[in-house]
GROMACS .gro file of C-alpha atoms in nm:
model
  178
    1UNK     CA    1  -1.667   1.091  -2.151
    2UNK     CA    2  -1.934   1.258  -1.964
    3UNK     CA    3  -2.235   1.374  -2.119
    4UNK     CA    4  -2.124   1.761  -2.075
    5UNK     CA    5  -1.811   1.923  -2.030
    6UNK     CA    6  -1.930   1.983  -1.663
    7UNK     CA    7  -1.983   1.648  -1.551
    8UNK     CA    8  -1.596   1.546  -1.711
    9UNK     CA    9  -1.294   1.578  -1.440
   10UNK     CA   10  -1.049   1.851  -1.513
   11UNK     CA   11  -0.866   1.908  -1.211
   12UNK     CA   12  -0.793   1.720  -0.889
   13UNK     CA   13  -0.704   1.974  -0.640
   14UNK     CA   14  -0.550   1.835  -0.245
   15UNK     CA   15  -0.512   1.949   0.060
   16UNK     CA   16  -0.105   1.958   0.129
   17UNK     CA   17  -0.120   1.864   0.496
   18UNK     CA   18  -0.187   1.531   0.592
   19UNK     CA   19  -0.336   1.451   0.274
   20UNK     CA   20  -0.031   1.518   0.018
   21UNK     CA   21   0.202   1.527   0.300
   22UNK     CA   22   0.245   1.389   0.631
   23UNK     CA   23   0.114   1.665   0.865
   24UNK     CA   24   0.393   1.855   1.020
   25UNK     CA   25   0.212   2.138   1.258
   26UNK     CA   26   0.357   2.480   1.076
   27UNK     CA   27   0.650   2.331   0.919
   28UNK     CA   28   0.893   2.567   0.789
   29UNK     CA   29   1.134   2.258   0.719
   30UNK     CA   30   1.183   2.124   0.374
   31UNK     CA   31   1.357   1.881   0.528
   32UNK     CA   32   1.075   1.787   0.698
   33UNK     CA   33   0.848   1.690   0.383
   34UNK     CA   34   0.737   1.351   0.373
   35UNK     CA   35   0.458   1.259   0.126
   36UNK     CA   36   0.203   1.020   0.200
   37UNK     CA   37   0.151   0.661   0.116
   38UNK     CA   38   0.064   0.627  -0.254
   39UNK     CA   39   0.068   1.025  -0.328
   40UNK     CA   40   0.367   1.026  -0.606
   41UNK     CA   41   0.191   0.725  -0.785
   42UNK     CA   42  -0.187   0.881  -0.771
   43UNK     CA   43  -0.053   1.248  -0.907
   44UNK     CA   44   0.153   1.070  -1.191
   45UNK     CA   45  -0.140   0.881  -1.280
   46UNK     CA   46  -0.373   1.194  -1.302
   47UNK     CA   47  -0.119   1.413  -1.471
   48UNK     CA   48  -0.074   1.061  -1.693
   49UNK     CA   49  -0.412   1.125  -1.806
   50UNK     CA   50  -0.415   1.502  -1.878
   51UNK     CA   51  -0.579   1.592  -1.534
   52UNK     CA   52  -0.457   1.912  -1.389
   53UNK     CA   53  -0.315   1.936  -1.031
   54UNK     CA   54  -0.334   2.200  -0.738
   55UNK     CA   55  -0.275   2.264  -0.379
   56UNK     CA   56  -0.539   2.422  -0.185
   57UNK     CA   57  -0.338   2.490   0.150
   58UNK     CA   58  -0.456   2.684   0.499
   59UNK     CA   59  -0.111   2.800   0.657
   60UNK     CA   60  -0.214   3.046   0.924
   61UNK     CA   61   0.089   2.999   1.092
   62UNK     CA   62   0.233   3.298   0.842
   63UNK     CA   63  -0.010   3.498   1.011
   64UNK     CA   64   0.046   3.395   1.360
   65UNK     CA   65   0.420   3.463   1.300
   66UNK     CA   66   0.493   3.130   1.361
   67UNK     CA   67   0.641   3.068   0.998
   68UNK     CA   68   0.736   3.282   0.690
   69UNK     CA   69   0.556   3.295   0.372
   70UNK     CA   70   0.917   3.224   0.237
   71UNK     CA   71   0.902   2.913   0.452
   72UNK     CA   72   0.577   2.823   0.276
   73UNK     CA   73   0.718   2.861  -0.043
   74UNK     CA   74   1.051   2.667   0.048
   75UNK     CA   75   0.807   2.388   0.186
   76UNK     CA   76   0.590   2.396  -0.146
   77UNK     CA   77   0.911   2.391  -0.354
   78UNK     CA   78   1.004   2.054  -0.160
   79UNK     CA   79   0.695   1.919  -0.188
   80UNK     CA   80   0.692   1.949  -0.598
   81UNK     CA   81   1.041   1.828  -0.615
   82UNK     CA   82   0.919   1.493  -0.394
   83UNK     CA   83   0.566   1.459  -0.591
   84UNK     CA   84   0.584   1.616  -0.923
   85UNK     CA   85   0.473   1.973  -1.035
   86UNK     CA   86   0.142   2.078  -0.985
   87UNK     CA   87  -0.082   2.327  -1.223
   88UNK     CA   88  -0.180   2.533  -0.919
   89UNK     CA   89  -0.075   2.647  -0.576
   90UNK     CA   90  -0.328   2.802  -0.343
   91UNK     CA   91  -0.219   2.867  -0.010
   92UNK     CA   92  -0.408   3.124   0.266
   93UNK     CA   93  -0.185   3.297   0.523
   94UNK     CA   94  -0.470   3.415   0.717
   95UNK     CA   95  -0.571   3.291   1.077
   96UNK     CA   96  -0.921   3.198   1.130
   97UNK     CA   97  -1.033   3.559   1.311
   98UNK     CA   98  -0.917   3.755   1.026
   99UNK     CA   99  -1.245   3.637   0.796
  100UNK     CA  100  -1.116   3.634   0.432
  101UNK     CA  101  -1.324   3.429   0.187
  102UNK     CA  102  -0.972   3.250   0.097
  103UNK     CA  103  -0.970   3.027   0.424
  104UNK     CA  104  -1.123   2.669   0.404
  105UNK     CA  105  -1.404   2.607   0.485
  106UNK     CA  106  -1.441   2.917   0.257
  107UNK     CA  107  -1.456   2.812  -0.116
  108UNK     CA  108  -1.255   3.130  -0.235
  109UNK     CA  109  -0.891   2.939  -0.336
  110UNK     CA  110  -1.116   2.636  -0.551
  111UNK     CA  111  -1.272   2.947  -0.724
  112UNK     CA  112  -0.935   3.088  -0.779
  113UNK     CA  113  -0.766   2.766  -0.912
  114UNK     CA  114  -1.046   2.677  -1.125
  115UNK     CA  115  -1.006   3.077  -1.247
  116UNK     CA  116  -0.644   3.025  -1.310
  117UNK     CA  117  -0.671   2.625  -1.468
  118UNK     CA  118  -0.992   2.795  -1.709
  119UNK     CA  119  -1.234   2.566  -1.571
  120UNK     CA  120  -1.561   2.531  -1.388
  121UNK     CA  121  -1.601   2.436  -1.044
  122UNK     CA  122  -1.828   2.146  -1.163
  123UNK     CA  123  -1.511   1.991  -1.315
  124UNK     CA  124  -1.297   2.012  -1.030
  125UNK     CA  125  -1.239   1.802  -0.684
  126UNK     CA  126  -1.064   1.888  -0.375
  127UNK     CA  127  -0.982   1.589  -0.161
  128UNK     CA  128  -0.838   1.704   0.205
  129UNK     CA  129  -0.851   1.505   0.511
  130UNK     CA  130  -1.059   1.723   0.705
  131UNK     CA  131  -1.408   1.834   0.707
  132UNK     CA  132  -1.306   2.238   0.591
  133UNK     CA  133  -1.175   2.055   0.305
  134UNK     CA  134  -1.502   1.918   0.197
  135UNK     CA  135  -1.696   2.249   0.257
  136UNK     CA  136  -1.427   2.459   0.049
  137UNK     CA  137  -1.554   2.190  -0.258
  138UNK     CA  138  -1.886   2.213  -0.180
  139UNK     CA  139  -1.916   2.541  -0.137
  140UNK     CA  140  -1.730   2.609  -0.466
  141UNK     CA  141  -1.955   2.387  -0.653
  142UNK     CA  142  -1.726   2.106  -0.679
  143UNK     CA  143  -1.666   1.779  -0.546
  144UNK     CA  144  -1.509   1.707  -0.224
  145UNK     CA  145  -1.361   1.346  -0.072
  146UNK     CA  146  -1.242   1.273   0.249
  147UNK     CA  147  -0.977   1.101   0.310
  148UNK     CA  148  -0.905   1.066   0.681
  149UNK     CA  149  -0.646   1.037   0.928
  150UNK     CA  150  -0.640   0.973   1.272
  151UNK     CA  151  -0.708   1.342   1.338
  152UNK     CA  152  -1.021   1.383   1.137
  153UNK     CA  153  -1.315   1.410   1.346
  154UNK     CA  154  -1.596   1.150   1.335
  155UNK     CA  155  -1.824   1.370   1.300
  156UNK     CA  156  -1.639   1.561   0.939
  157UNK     CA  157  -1.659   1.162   0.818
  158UNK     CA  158  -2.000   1.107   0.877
  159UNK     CA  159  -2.078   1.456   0.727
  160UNK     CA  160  -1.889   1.361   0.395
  161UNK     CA  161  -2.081   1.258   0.179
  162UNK     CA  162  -1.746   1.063  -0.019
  163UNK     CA  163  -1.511   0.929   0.186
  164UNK     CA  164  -1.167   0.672   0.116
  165UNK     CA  165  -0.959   0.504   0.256
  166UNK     CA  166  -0.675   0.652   0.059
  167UNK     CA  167  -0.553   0.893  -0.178
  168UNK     CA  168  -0.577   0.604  -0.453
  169UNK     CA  169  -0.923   0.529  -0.351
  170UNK     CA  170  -1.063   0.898  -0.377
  171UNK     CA  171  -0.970   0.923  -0.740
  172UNK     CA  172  -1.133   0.591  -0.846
  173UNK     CA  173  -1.425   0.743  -0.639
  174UNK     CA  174  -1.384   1.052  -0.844
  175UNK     CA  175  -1.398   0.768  -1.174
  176UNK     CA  176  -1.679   0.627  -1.075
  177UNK     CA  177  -1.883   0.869  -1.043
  178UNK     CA  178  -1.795   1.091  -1.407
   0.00000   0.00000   0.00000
């Protein structure tokens, strides 16, 4: 236990695409949904432990027309039946130009799941495989991890300041450091 209820883990929040699931460019396909390596056993393990989960998703492809926010949702329903149910969805339709404060790198869906899970940002981590990912956290006042794929910039991974291998190796990063 940490010295404060800040510095204690409440909540592991991920990114959906290419972090929970293999990244499928605007998929509007359940059938499509394939989680990662290791991402059933790491979420049943949290929730094992009383930590909440969440989804913090960008799908601008709602707002591009190229998919349905009923698509989303049929995408997100396939995803919890595959991995387990999570505490809290988040998921921004917008596209980059239309500026909302809900998009990563913008921090406004962490505030908004820690709002709805009744906890600070301090006790919360978002671990995405990009560098928006990281900034969301950051700029939220909680912790972000990398995790990256083969289309995560070098640059976003030398920026991170915690970066793993895998989704099992972020949340023993996450252990370490309460």
């Amino acid at each position: 236990m940490g010295s404060s209820v800040t510095s204690k883990l409440r909540a592991v929040l991920f990114d959906r695409d290419g972090t929970l699931v293999v990244d499928v460019p605007y998929n509007g396909d359940p059938d499509r949904v394939q989680p990662m390596p290791g991402a059933k056993e790491v979420l049943d393990a949290l929730r094992a432990e009383g930590i909440a989960t969440g989804v913090i998703s960008n799908q601008s492809g709602i707002a591009r027309g190229m998919i349905s926010a009923d698509d989303v949702a049929s995408v997100n329903a396939r995803v919890e039946e595959l991995l387990g149910p999570f505490d809290v969805w988040e998921v921004c339709p917008h596209a980059e130009q239309d500026g909302c404060t809900c998009r990563k790198p913008a921090p406004g869906m962490v505030h908004s799941a820690c709002r709805k899970l009744g906890i600070p940002e301090a006790g919360a981590a978002l671990i995405g495989d990009i560098g928006a990912d990281v900034k969301a956290a950051e700029a939220a006042g909680a912790t972000g991890i990398l995790v990256p794929t083969p289309v995560t910039l070098a640059a976003e991974v030398a920026e991170a300041e915690l970066v793993a291998q895998d989704l099992a190796g972020a949340v023993r990063l996450l252990q370490e450091r309460r």
